[in-house]
PDB file of C-alpha atoms in Angstrom:
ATOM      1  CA  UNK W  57       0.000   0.000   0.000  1.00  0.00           C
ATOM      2  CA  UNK W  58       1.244   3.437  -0.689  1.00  0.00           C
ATOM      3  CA  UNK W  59       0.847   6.941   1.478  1.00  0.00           C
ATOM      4  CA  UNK W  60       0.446   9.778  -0.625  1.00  0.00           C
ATOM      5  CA  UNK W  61       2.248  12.844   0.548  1.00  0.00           C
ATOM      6  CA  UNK W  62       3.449  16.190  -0.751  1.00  0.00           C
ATOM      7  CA  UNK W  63       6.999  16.100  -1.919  1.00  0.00           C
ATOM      8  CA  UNK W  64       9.790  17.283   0.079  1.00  0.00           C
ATOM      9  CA  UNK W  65      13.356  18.266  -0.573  1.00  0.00           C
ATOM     10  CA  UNK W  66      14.885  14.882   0.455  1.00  0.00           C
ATOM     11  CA  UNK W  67      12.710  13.026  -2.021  1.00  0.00           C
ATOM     12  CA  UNK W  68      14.719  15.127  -5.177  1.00  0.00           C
ATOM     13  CA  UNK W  69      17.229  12.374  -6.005  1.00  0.00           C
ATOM     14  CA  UNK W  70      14.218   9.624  -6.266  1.00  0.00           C
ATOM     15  CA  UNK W  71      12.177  11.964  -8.146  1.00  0.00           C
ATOM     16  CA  UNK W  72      14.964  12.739 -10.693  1.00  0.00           C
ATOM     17  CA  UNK W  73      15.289   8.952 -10.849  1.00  0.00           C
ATOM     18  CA  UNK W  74      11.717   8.407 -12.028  1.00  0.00           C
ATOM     19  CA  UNK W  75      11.635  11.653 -14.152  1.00  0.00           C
ATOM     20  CA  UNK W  76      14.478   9.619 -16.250  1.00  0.00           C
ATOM     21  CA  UNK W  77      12.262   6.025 -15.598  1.00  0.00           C
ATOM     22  CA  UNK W  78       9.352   8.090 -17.544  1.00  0.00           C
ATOM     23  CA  UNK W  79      12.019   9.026 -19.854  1.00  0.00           C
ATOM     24  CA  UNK W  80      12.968   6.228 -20.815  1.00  0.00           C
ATOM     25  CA  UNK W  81       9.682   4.575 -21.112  1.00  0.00           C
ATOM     26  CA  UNK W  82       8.433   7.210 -23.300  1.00  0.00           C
ATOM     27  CA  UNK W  83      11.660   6.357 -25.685  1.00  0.00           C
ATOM     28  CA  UNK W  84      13.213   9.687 -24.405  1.00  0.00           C
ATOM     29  CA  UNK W  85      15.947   8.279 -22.655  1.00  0.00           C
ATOM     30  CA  UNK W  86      18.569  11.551 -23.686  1.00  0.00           C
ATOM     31  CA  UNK W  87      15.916  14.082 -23.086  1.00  0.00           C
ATOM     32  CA  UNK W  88      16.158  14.904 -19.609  1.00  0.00           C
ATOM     33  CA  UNK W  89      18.207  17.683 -17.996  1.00  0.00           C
ATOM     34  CA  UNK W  90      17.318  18.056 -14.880  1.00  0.00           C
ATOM     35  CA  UNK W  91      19.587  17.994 -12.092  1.00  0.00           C
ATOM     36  CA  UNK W  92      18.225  17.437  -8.131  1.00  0.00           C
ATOM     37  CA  UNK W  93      19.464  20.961  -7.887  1.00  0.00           C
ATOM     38  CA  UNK W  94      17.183  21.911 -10.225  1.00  0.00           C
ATOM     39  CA  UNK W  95      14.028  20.294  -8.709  1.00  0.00           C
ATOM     40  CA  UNK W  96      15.153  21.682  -5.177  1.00  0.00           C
ATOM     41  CA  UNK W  97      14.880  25.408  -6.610  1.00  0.00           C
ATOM     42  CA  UNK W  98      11.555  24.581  -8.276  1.00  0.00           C
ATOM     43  CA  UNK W  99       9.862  22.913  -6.196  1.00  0.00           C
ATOM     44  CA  UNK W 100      10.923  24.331  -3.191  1.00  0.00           C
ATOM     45  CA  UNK W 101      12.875  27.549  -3.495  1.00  0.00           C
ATOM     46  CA  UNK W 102      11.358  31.082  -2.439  1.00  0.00           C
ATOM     47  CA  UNK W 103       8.349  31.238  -5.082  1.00  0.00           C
ATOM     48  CA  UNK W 104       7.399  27.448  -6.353  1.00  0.00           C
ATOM     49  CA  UNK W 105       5.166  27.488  -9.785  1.00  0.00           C
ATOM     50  CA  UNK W 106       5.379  23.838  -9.882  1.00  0.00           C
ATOM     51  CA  UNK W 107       4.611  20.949  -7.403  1.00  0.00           C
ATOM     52  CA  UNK W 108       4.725  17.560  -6.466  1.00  0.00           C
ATOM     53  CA  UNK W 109       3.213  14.594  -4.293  1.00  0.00           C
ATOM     54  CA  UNK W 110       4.846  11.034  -4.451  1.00  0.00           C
ATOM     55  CA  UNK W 111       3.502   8.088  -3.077  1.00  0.00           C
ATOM     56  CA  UNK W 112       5.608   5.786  -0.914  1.00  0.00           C
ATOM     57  CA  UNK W 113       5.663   2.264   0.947  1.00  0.00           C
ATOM     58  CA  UNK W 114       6.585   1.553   4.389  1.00  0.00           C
ATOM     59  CA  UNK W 115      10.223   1.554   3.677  1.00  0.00           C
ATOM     60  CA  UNK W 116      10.029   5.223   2.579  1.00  0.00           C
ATOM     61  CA  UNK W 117      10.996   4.210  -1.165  1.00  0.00           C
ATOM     62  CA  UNK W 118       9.035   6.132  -3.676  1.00  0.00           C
ATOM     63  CA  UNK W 119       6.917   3.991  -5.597  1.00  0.00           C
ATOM     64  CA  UNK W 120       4.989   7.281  -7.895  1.00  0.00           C
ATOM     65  CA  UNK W 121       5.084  10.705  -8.165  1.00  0.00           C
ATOM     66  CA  UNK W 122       2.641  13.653  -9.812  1.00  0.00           C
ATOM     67  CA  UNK W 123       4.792  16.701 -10.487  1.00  0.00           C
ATOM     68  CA  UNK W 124       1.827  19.500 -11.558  1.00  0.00           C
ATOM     69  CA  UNK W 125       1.153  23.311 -12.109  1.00  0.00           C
ATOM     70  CA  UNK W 126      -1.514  25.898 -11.814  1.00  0.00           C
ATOM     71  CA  UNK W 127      -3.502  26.629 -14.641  1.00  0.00           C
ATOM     72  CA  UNK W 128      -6.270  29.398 -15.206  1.00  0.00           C
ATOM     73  CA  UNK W 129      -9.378  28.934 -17.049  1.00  0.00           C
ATOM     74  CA  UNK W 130     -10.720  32.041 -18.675  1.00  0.00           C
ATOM     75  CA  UNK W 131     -13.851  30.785 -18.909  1.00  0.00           C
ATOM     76  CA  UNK W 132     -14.345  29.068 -15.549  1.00  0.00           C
ATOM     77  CA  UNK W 133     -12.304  32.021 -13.967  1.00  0.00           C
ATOM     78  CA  UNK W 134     -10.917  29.755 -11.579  1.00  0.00           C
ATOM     79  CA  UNK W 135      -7.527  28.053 -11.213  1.00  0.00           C
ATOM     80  CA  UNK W 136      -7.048  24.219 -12.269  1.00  0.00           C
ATOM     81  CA  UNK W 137      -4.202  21.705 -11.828  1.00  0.00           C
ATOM     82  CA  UNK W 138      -1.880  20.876 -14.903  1.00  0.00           C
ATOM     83  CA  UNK W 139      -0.058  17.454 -14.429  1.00  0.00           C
ATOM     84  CA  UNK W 140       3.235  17.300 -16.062  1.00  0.00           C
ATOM     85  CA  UNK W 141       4.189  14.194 -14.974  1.00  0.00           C
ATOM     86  CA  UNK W 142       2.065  11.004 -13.530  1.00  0.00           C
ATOM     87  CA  UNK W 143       4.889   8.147 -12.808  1.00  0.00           C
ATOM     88  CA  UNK W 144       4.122   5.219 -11.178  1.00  0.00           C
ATOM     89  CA  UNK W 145       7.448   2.822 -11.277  1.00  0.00           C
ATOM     90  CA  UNK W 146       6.548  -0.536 -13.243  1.00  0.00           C
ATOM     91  CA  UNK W 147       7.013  -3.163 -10.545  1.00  0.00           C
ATOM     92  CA  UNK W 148       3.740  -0.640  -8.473  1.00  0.00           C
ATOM     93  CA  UNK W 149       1.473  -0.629 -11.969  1.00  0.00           C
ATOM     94  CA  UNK W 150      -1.832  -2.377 -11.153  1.00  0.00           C
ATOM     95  CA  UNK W 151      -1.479  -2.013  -7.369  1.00  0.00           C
ATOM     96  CA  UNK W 152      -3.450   1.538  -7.060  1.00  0.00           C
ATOM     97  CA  UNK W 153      -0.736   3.966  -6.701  1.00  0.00           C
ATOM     98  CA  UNK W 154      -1.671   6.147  -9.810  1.00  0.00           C
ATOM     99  CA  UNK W 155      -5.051   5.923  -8.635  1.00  0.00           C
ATOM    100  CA  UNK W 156      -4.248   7.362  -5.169  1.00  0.00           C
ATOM    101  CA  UNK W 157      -2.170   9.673  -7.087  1.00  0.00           C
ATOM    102  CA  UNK W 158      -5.063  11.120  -8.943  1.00  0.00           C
ATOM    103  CA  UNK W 159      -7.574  10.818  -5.983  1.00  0.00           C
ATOM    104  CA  UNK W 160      -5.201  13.413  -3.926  1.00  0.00           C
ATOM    105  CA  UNK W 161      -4.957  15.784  -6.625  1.00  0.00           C
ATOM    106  CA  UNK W 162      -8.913  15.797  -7.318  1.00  0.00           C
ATOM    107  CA  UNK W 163      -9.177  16.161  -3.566  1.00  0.00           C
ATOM    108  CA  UNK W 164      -6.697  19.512  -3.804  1.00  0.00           C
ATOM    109  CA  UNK W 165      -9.205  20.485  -6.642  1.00  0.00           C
ATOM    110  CA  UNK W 166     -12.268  20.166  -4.847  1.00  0.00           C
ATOM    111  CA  UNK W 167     -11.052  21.483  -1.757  1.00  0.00           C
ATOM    112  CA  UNK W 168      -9.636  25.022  -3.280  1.00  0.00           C
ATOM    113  CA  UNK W 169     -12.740  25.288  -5.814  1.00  0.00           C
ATOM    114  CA  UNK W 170     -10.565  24.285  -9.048  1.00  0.00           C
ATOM    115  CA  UNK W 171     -12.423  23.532 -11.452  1.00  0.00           C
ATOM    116  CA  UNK W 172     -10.064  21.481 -13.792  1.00  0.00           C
ATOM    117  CA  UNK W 173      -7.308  18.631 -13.695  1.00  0.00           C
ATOM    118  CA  UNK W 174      -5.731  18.567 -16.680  1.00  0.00           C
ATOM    119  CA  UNK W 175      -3.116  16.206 -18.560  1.00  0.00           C
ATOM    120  CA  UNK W 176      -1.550  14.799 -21.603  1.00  0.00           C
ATOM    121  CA  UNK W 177      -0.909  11.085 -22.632  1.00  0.00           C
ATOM    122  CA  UNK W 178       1.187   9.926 -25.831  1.00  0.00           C
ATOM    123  CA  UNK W 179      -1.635   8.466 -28.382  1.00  0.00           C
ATOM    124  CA  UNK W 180       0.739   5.068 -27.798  1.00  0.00           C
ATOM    125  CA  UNK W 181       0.431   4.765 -24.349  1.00  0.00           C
ATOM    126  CA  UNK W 182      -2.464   2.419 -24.630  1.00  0.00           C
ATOM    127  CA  UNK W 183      -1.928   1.242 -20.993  1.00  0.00           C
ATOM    128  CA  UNK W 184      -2.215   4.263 -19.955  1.00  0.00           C
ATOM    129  CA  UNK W 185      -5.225   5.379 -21.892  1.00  0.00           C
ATOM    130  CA  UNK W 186      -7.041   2.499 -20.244  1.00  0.00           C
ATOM    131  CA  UNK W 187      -5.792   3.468 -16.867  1.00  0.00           C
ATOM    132  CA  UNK W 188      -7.894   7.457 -17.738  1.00  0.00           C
ATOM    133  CA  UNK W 189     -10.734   5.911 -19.534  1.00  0.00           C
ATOM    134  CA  UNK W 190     -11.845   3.611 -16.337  1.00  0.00           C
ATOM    135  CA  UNK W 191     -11.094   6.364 -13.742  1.00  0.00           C
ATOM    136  CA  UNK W 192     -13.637   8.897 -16.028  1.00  0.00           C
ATOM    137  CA  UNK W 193     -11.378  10.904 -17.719  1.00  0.00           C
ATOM    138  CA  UNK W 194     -12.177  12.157 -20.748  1.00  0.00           C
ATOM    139  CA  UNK W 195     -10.380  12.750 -24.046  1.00  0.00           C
ATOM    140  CA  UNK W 196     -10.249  16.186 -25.420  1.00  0.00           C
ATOM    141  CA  UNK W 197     -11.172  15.437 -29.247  1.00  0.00           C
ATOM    142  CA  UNK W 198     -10.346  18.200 -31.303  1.00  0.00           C
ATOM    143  CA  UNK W 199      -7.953  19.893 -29.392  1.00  0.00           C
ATOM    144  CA  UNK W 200      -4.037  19.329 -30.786  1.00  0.00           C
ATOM    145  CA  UNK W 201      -1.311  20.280 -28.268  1.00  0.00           C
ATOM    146  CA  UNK W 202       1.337  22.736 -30.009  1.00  0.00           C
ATOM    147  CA  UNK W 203       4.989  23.156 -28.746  1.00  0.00           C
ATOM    148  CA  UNK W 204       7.068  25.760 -29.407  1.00  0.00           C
ATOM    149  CA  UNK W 205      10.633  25.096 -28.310  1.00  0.00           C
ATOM    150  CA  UNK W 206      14.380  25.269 -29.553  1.00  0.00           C
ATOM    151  CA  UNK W 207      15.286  27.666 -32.492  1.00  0.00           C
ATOM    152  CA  UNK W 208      11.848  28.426 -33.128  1.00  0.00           C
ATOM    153  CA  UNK W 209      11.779  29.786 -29.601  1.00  0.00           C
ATOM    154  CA  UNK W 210      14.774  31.477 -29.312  1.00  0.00           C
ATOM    155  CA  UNK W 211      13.535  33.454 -33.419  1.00  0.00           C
ATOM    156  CA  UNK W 212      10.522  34.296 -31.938  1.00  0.00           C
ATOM    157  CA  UNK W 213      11.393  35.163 -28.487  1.00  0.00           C
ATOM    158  CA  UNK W 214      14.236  37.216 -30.223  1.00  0.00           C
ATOM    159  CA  UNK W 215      12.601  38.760 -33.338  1.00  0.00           C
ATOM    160  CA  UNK W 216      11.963  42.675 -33.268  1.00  0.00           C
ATOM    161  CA  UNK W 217      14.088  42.568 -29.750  1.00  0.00           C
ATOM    162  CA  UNK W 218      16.482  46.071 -29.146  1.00  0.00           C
TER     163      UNK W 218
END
């Protein structure tokens, strides 16, 4: 059974680990650049914008994590949680964990009057998918995410600068 808990600043290096875990399962496995220094600034340095819980066993070994953000809906004019990341390491898959994951961040929604919890998944993931579908979560047909990163950044975020 896992505990579900917000993150501290001890649990960096294991979160790091699992960052690179999800990573790798997502065929990604040179993508990450995150450092624990990194995730100690974000997540806990003088004004956090992002946030995690992880799940543990008895032992105090991570088994899952949810790293997430506040969004804003213009329309609901209230906040809503992004998730970034759902991880749940592969030996805890089937046992609840990204289930108790979920249930404590739809708990933080309810109790602060969000009105959204929000999240991607790769079209491939079909284990995944099936995990969201039985839960009630819904797909968002018609919507296509867009990404702008790299050079066409950096000629955007440049272009017309003094």
């Amino acid at each position: 059974m896992s505990i579900v808990r917000e993150a501290v600043p001890g649990d960096c290096p294991q979160i790091l680990e699992m960052i690179q875990e999800l990573a790798d399962y997502e065929k990604e496995p040179d993508a990450v650049h995150n450092t624990v220094a990194d995730l100690q600034e974000h997540l806990f340095g003088p004004n956090p914008q992002v946030f995690a819980h992880v799940a543990e066993d008895e032992s105090g070994e991570l088994k899952g994590m949810a790293l997430w953000f506040l969004t804003y809906s213009t329309w609901e004019g209230r906040h809503g949680i992004h998730l970034e990341d759902l991880y749940v390491r592969e030996a805890q898959r089937g046992s609840g964990t990204g289930t108790a994951l979920l249930r404590t961040l739809a708990q933080f929604c309810v109790q602060r009057g969000y009105r959204r919890l929000e999240w991607s998944v790769l079209d491939w993931n079909e284990p995944a998918i099936k995990f969201y579908d039985a839960i009630g979560a819904g797909s968002m047909d018609g919507w296509t995410t867009r990404r702008l990163d790299g050079e066409a950044l950096h000629a955007l975020g440049t272009r017309g600068a003094n």
